[in-house]
Coordinates of C-alpha atoms in Angstrom, one line a residue:
M1 CA -26.8 -21.0 8.2
K2 CA -26.2 -18.5 5.4
Q3 CA -23.3 -16.1 5.9
F4 CA -23.0 -12.5 4.8
Y5 CA -19.8 -10.3 4.6
I6 CA -20.3 -6.6 5.1
I7 CA -17.2 -4.8 3.7
D8 CA -16.3 -1.1 4.0
F9 CA -14.8 0.7 0.9
D10 CA -12.6 3.6 1.9
S11 CA -9.3 2.5 3.5
T12 CA -10.5 -1.1 3.5
F13 CA -11.4 -2.3 0.0
T14 CA -9.2 0.5 -1.3
Q15 CA -6.0 1.8 0.2
V16 CA -7.2 5.4 0.4
E17 CA -10.1 7.7 1.4
A18 CA -11.8 8.4 -1.9
L19 CA -13.1 11.9 -1.0
D20 CA -9.6 12.9 0.1
E21 CA -8.3 11.7 -3.3
L22 CA -11.1 13.5 -5.2
A23 CA -10.1 16.7 -3.4
R24 CA -6.5 16.3 -4.6
I25 CA -7.8 15.9 -8.2
S26 CA -10.4 18.7 -8.1
L27 CA -8.3 21.2 -6.2
Q28 CA -4.9 20.6 -7.8
D29 CA -4.8 24.2 -9.2
H30 CA -6.3 25.9 -6.1
P31 CA -3.9 28.3 -4.4
N32 CA -4.8 27.0 -0.9
R33 CA -5.0 23.4 -1.9
E34 CA -2.7 22.0 0.8
G35 CA -4.7 23.7 3.5
I36 CA -7.9 22.4 2.1
Y37 CA -6.5 18.8 1.8
K38 CA -5.5 18.9 5.4
E39 CA -9.0 20.2 6.5
I40 CA -10.7 17.4 4.5
E41 CA -8.3 14.8 5.9
D42 CA -9.0 16.0 9.5
L43 CA -12.7 15.8 8.9
T44 CA -12.4 12.3 7.6
N45 CA -10.4 11.1 10.6
A46 CA -12.7 12.8 13.1
A47 CA -15.7 10.9 11.7
M48 CA -13.8 7.6 11.4
E49 CA -12.6 7.8 15.0
G50 CA -16.1 8.8 16.3
K51 CA -15.1 12.3 17.3
M52 CA -17.6 14.0 15.0
S53 CA -21.0 13.0 13.6
F54 CA -20.7 11.4 10.1
R55 CA -23.4 13.8 8.7
E56 CA -21.4 16.9 9.9
S57 CA -18.2 15.5 8.5
L58 CA -19.7 14.5 5.2
T59 CA -21.4 17.9 4.6
A60 CA -18.2 19.8 5.3
R61 CA -16.1 17.6 3.0
V62 CA -18.5 17.8 0.1
K63 CA -18.6 21.6 0.3
L64 CA -14.8 21.8 0.1
L65 CA -14.5 19.5 -2.9
E66 CA -15.3 21.8 -5.8
A67 CA -15.6 18.7 -8.0
D68 CA -17.5 17.7 -11.1
K69 CA -18.2 14.6 -13.2
E70 CA -14.9 14.9 -15.1
H71 CA -13.0 14.9 -11.8
L72 CA -15.0 11.7 -10.8
K73 CA -13.8 10.0 -14.0
Q74 CA -10.2 10.7 -13.0
L75 CA -10.9 9.5 -9.5
I76 CA -12.3 6.2 -10.7
T77 CA -9.2 5.5 -12.8
H78 CA -7.0 6.3 -9.8
L79 CA -9.0 4.1 -7.4
K80 CA -8.9 1.1 -9.6
K81 CA -5.1 1.2 -9.1
K82 CA -5.5 1.6 -5.3
V83 CA -7.5 -1.5 -4.4
S84 CA -5.9 -3.0 -1.3
A85 CA -3.3 -5.6 -2.2
S86 CA -5.0 -8.4 -0.1
F87 CA -8.4 -7.7 -1.7
S88 CA -6.8 -7.6 -5.2
R89 CA -5.2 -11.0 -5.0
N90 CA -8.4 -12.7 -3.6
K91 CA -10.7 -12.4 -6.6
T92 CA -11.5 -16.1 -6.3
F93 CA -13.3 -15.4 -3.0
F94 CA -15.5 -12.7 -4.5
K95 CA -16.3 -14.9 -7.6
R96 CA -17.5 -17.7 -5.3
H97 CA -19.3 -15.5 -2.8
A98 CA -20.3 -12.6 -4.9
H99 CA -24.0 -12.7 -3.7
D100 CA -22.9 -13.0 0.0
V101 CA -20.8 -9.8 -0.1
L102 CA -22.3 -6.4 0.6
I103 CA -20.2 -3.2 0.1
V104 CA -21.6 -0.8 2.7
S105 CA -20.0 2.6 2.7
G106 CA -20.4 6.2 3.6
G107 CA -18.7 7.0 0.3
F108 CA -20.5 7.4 -3.0
K109 CA -21.9 4.9 -5.6
E110 CA -20.6 7.1 -8.4
F111 CA -17.0 6.0 -7.7
I112 CA -17.6 2.8 -5.7
T113 CA -19.6 0.8 -8.3
P114 CA -17.1 1.1 -11.1
V115 CA -14.3 0.0 -8.8
V116 CA -15.9 -3.1 -7.2
S117 CA -17.8 -4.3 -10.3
S118 CA -14.8 -6.2 -11.6
Y119 CA -14.9 -8.3 -8.4
H120 CA -18.2 -9.8 -9.4
I121 CA -20.2 -7.9 -6.7
P122 CA -23.8 -7.2 -8.0
K123 CA -24.8 -3.6 -8.2
E124 CA -27.8 -4.4 -5.9
N125 CA -25.3 -5.4 -3.2
I126 CA -23.6 -2.0 -3.2
Y127 CA -24.9 0.4 -0.6
A128 CA -23.5 4.0 -0.5
N129 CA -24.5 7.6 -0.8
T130 CA -25.2 9.4 -4.1
F131 CA -24.1 12.9 -5.2
V132 CA -26.4 15.7 -6.3
F133 CA -25.2 17.6 -9.4
D134 CA -26.1 20.9 -11.0
E135 CA -26.8 21.2 -14.8
A136 CA -23.1 21.7 -15.5
G137 CA -22.2 18.5 -13.8
K138 CA -20.7 20.0 -10.7
I139 CA -21.2 18.3 -7.3
I140 CA -23.4 20.5 -5.2
G141 CA -24.5 18.1 -2.4
Y142 CA -25.7 14.6 -1.8
D143 CA -29.0 12.8 -1.2
E144 CA -29.8 13.6 2.4
K145 CA -32.6 11.1 2.6
N146 CA -30.1 8.2 2.2
P147 CA -29.6 6.6 5.7
L148 CA -25.9 6.2 5.0
S149 CA -25.5 10.0 5.0
N150 CA -26.4 10.1 8.7
E151 CA -24.7 9.1 11.9
G152 CA -25.3 5.4 12.5
G153 CA -26.4 5.0 8.9
K154 CA -24.9 1.5 8.5
V155 CA -26.9 0.3 11.5
T156 CA -30.1 1.8 10.1
L157 CA -29.4 0.2 6.7
L158 CA -28.9 -3.3 8.2
K159 CA -32.0 -3.0 10.3
N160 CA -33.9 -2.3 7.1
L161 CA -32.3 -5.1 5.1
K162 CA -33.2 -7.8 7.7
L163 CA -30.6 -10.3 6.5
K164 CA -31.2 -13.8 7.7
G165 CA -27.9 -15.5 8.7
D166 CA -24.5 -14.9 10.3
I167 CA -23.2 -11.5 9.4
Y168 CA -19.5 -10.5 9.6
G169 CA -18.3 -6.9 9.2
I170 CA -14.9 -5.8 7.9
G171 CA -13.8 -2.2 8.1
D172 CA -11.5 0.4 9.6
G173 CA -13.8 3.0 11.1
H174 CA -16.2 3.8 13.9
S175 CA -19.2 3.4 11.7
D176 CA -18.1 -0.2 11.0
F177 CA -17.7 -1.0 14.7
Q178 CA -21.2 0.4 15.4
L179 CA -22.7 -2.6 13.5
K180 CA -21.3 -4.9 16.3
E181 CA -22.0 -2.3 19.0
F182 CA -25.7 -2.3 18.1
G183 CA -25.9 -6.1 17.7
M184 CA -26.3 -6.1 13.9
I185 CA -23.4 -8.5 13.1
K186 CA -21.9 -11.6 14.7
K187 CA -18.3 -10.4 14.6
F188 CA -16.4 -7.2 13.7
Y189 CA -13.0 -7.4 12.1
A190 CA -10.8 -4.2 12.3
F191 CA -9.0 -4.0 9.0
T192 CA -5.5 -2.5 9.5
E193 CA -3.7 -3.1 6.2
N194 CA -3.9 0.6 5.3
I195 CA -4.5 2.4 8.5
E196 CA -5.0 1.3 12.2
R197 CA -7.4 3.5 14.1
K198 CA -6.6 2.4 17.7
T199 CA -9.9 3.5 19.1
V200 CA -11.6 1.2 16.7
A201 CA -9.1 -1.7 16.7
E202 CA -9.2 -2.1 20.5
K203 CA -13.0 -2.8 20.3
A204 CA -12.8 -5.3 17.5
D205 CA -13.5 -9.1 17.8
H206 CA -10.4 -9.6 15.7
I207 CA -7.7 -7.4 14.2
T208 CA -7.1 -8.4 10.6
P209 CA -3.9 -6.8 9.0
S210 CA -5.0 -8.2 5.6
F211 CA -8.0 -9.7 3.9
D212 CA -6.0 -12.9 3.8
E213 CA -6.2 -13.0 7.6
F214 CA -10.0 -12.7 7.5
L215 CA -10.3 -15.5 4.9
Y216 CA -7.8 -17.7 6.9
V217 CA -9.6 -17.5 10.3
N218 CA -12.9 -18.1 8.6
N219 CA -11.6 -21.0 6.4
L220 CA -12.7 -19.3 3.2
P221 CA -11.2 -19.5 -0.3
R222 CA -8.0 -17.5 -0.5
A223 CA -5.0 -16.8 -2.8
I224 CA -2.4 -17.8 -0.3
S225 CA -2.6 -20.6 2.2
Y226 CA -1.1 -18.8 5.2
P227 CA -1.4 -15.0 5.8
K228 CA 1.9 -13.2 5.6
N229 CA 1.0 -11.1 8.7
R230 CA 1.4 -14.4 10.6
I231 CA 4.9 -15.0 9.4
L232 CA 7.4 -13.5 11.9
C233 CA 10.3 -11.8 10.2
L234 CA 13.1 -11.1 12.6
V235 CA 15.5 -8.3 11.5
I236 CA 18.8 -8.3 13.5
G237 CA 21.4 -5.5 13.7
E238 CA 21.9 -2.3 11.7
V239 CA 19.9 -3.2 8.7
P240 CA 19.1 -0.3 6.3
A241 CA 15.5 1.0 6.5
L242 CA 14.9 0.3 2.8
A243 CA 15.2 -3.5 3.4
I244 CA 12.9 -3.4 6.4
Q245 CA 10.3 -1.3 4.5
T246 CA 10.5 -3.7 1.6
L247 CA 9.6 -6.6 3.9
K248 CA 7.0 -4.7 5.9
K249 CA 5.3 -3.5 2.7
D250 CA 4.8 -7.1 1.6
G251 CA 2.8 -7.8 4.8
F252 CA 5.2 -9.7 7.1
S253 CA 5.2 -9.2 10.8
I254 CA 8.5 -7.4 11.5
R255 CA 10.5 -7.4 14.7
H256 CA 13.8 -5.4 14.6
K257 CA 16.2 -6.5 17.4
T258 CA 19.9 -6.2 18.3
S259 CA 20.2 -10.0 18.8
F260 CA 18.3 -13.3 18.3
E261 CA 16.3 -13.3 21.5
E262 CA 15.3 -16.6 22.9
K263 CA 11.6 -15.9 22.9
Y264 CA 11.6 -15.7 19.1
V265 CA 13.4 -19.0 18.4
P266 CA 10.3 -21.3 18.2
D267 CA 8.2 -19.0 16.0
V268 CA 10.6 -17.1 13.6
G269 CA 9.8 -17.8 9.9
M270 CA 12.3 -15.4 8.3
M271 CA 15.5 -13.6 9.3
L272 CA 17.4 -10.7 7.9
L273 CA 20.8 -10.1 9.4
A274 CA 23.1 -7.1 9.1
N275 CA 26.7 -7.6 7.9
G276 CA 28.8 -8.6 10.9
E277 CA 26.0 -10.4 12.8
V278 CA 26.5 -14.0 13.8
L279 CA 23.7 -16.7 14.1
D280 CA 24.2 -19.1 16.9
D281 CA 24.2 -22.8 15.8
E282 CA 22.3 -24.0 18.9
K283 CA 19.5 -21.5 18.4
L284 CA 19.4 -22.1 14.7
K285 CA 18.8 -25.8 15.2
R286 CA 15.8 -25.0 17.4
A287 CA 14.3 -22.5 14.9
V288 CA 12.1 -25.2 13.3
K289 CA 9.7 -22.8 11.6
L290 CA 12.6 -20.8 9.9
K291 CA 12.3 -20.9 6.1
T292 CA 14.8 -18.4 4.9
V293 CA 17.7 -16.3 6.1
G294 CA 19.0 -13.2 4.3
Y295 CA 22.5 -11.9 5.1
L296 CA 23.7 -8.5 4.0
G297 CA 27.2 -9.5 3.3
N298 CA 29.3 -12.7 3.2
S299 CA 27.6 -15.3 5.4
R300 CA 30.4 -17.8 5.4
L301 CA 31.6 -17.2 8.9
A302 CA 28.2 -15.9 10.2
L303 CA 26.0 -18.9 10.1
S304 CA 26.2 -22.6 9.3
K305 CA 25.3 -23.4 5.7
D306 CA 25.2 -27.1 6.6
I307 CA 22.7 -26.7 9.4
C308 CA 20.5 -24.5 7.2
T309 CA 20.6 -27.0 4.4
A310 CA 19.8 -29.9 6.6
M311 CA 16.8 -28.0 8.0
G312 CA 15.5 -26.8 4.6
I313 CA 16.3 -23.2 5.3
V314 CA 17.2 -21.2 2.2
I315 CA 20.1 -18.7 2.5
F316 CA 20.4 -15.5 0.4
D317 CA 23.6 -13.5 0.9
D318 CA 25.9 -11.1 -1.0
R319 CA 29.5 -12.1 -0.9
K320 CA 30.6 -9.2 -2.9
N321 CA 28.8 -6.6 -0.8
S322 CA 27.6 -5.0 -4.1
P323 CA 25.6 -1.7 -4.3
G324 CA 21.9 -2.2 -4.0
S325 CA 22.2 -5.6 -2.4
T326 CA 20.2 -4.5 0.6
E327 CA 16.9 -4.4 -1.3
F328 CA 17.8 -7.4 -3.5
I329 CA 18.3 -9.7 -0.6
A330 CA 15.0 -8.7 1.0
K331 CA 13.2 -9.2 -2.4
R332 CA 14.8 -12.6 -2.8
M333 CA 13.5 -13.7 0.6
I334 CA 10.1 -12.4 -0.4
N335 CA 10.1 -14.2 -3.7
F336 CA 11.0 -17.5 -2.0
I337 CA 8.1 -17.1 0.5
N338 CA 5.6 -15.9 -2.1
H339 CA 6.5 -18.0 -5.2
G340 CA 9.1 -20.6 -4.2
H341 CA 11.9 -19.0 -6.1
T342 CA 15.4 -20.0 -5.0
Y343 CA 17.2 -18.0 -7.6
R344 CA 20.7 -17.0 -6.5
S345 CA 20.4 -18.7 -3.1
L346 CA 23.6 -19.9 -1.4
N347 CA 22.6 -23.5 -0.6
F348 CA 19.6 -24.5 -2.7
P349 CA 19.2 -25.5 -6.3
N350 CA 18.4 -22.4 -8.3
L351 CA 14.8 -22.4 -9.5
Q352 CA 12.4 -19.7 -10.8
L353 CA 8.8 -20.6 -11.5
P354 CA 5.8 -19.2 -13.4
R355 CA 2.7 -18.6 -11.3
I356 CA -0.3 -20.8 -12.4
A357 CA -3.8 -19.4 -11.8
G358 CA -6.4 -21.7 -10.3
A359 CA -3.9 -24.1 -8.8
H360 CA -2.3 -24.8 -5.4
R361 CA 1.5 -24.8 -5.2
L362 CA 3.1 -27.4 -2.9
I363 CA 6.7 -27.3 -1.9
H364 CA 8.6 -30.5 -0.9
I365 CA 12.2 -30.3 0.4
H366 CA 13.9 -33.6 0.9
R367 CA 17.3 -35.2 1.2
N368 CA 18.7 -36.1 -2.2
V369 CA 18.3 -39.9 -2.1
P370 CA 16.9 -42.2 -4.8
G371 CA 13.2 -42.9 -5.0
I372 CA 11.8 -39.7 -3.5
M373 CA 10.1 -38.4 -6.7
A374 CA 8.5 -41.8 -7.1
S375 CA 7.1 -41.6 -3.6
I376 CA 5.8 -38.1 -4.1
N377 CA 4.0 -38.9 -7.3
Q378 CA 2.6 -42.1 -5.8
V379 CA 0.9 -40.0 -3.1
F380 CA -0.6 -37.8 -5.9
A381 CA -1.7 -40.9 -7.8
D382 CA -3.3 -42.6 -4.7
H383 CA -5.4 -39.5 -4.1
D384 CA -6.3 -38.9 -7.8
I385 CA -4.6 -35.5 -7.8
N386 CA -4.5 -33.7 -11.1
I387 CA -0.9 -32.3 -11.5
V388 CA -0.9 -29.0 -13.4
G389 CA 2.9 -28.6 -13.4
Q390 CA 5.9 -30.0 -11.6
Y391 CA 9.5 -28.8 -11.2
L392 CA 12.5 -30.6 -9.7
M393 CA 16.0 -29.4 -9.0
T394 CA 18.7 -31.1 -6.9
N395 CA 22.2 -30.5 -5.6
A396 CA 24.5 -32.9 -3.7
S397 CA 22.5 -32.5 -0.5
I398 CA 18.8 -31.8 -1.2
G399 CA 16.0 -32.1 -3.7
Y400 CA 13.6 -29.3 -4.2
V401 CA 10.2 -30.2 -5.8
I402 CA 7.5 -27.7 -6.7
T403 CA 4.1 -29.3 -7.7
D404 CA 1.2 -27.2 -8.9
V405 CA -2.1 -29.2 -8.4
S406 CA -5.7 -28.4 -9.2
D407 CA -7.5 -26.6 -6.4
Q408 CA -9.7 -29.6 -5.5
Y409 CA -8.1 -32.3 -3.5
D410 CA -8.3 -34.4 -0.3
K411 CA -6.5 -32.7 2.6
Q412 CA -5.1 -36.1 3.6
V413 CA -2.6 -35.8 0.7
L414 CA -0.8 -33.1 2.6
K415 CA -0.3 -35.3 5.6
D416 CA 0.9 -38.1 3.4
L417 CA 3.5 -35.9 1.6
K418 CA 4.9 -34.8 5.0
Q419 CA 5.3 -38.4 6.1
I420 CA 7.4 -39.5 3.1
D421 CA 10.9 -40.8 4.3
H422 CA 13.7 -38.2 4.1
T423 CA 11.3 -35.2 4.0
I424 CA 12.9 -32.1 5.4
K425 CA 10.2 -29.5 5.0
F426 CA 6.8 -29.3 3.3
R427 CA 4.4 -26.4 2.9
I428 CA 1.5 -25.1 0.9
L429 CA 2.6 -22.0 -0.9
Y430 CA -0.8 -20.8 -2.1

């Protein structure tokens, strides 16, 4: 059965509410601008949370804008830089499914169309309101006959479209949930990458902290193989807020604790420890999903380098306690998870890699014994895999191989790579 994807624009496709941003442009010289910004923001939230009718909110906001076509041009430039990170990195999905995607928004085509057009979405698949201008190009209202200007407008629109197939809705607001409430879509995904409206999220079929999560659970083409919001990053001790924010901004699931609690041992994927914290050997050995540890200081007496190396866990620390190391350690952990970089790690061969578009990156960590590379490449040969690029670095203990392959391959190859003798860890990076 054909599938359709209904995607909201404000605070979903983009990180911001466009009318709020337009107000900041058009009213920047207004003496009471801060008060008006707050009023518009409150009107937006009231509608998104279902506390005010959409028509009432929209009318009030448009009246407050005092905007014209020149302001819209500035807004479009701004919005193109504010596309949500997880949408921005998944252009491959939009290219392959362009005709299955519908942008449905209570916003306005005048700024939505120029922003989403570079994502291959046809203009006829963009449904939104339209402004009314006076002769001087000033916004004086909107087309009140457009169903999307009314409360329940998205429901009315989908009833009129009569799409045949399974329909999935992604959005952050009450009007997006209404599609499920009125039986117009199969599932509603509450998008929380930019804002979480609890009254909406609690009614959703699935909470999706990123577009990667939506693509993952629906087995659709995506830029990264495993959503970062599913990677548990445990922060232990008095770690500066800057390091935590750096990790959180990149999309990882953060837990900040005073100790390595037993309940986190099986699932932790990353750990950042404050200087002075100690990582227990017995718990470390059972943390089988742990990929990297960051230590804000000299880790020599705090955790076992040998155990980490044997388990394929990359350590980043700062033995000199240099200024600025807090953010650098967090970023090195991120670069390892996102790109496979081991630059300046304590226990791994140092490797920095270019990103290759249109390829999948496979990481194979193994004990440094003869014949492993031959076994790895034999697996690729047996499955007729096209290798785009390959990188190998070793030290006395381990070998670290990065292989970029074309994006079409038999999934059995992944199982075969994991089963090679002396394999420590294997994962698909993206």
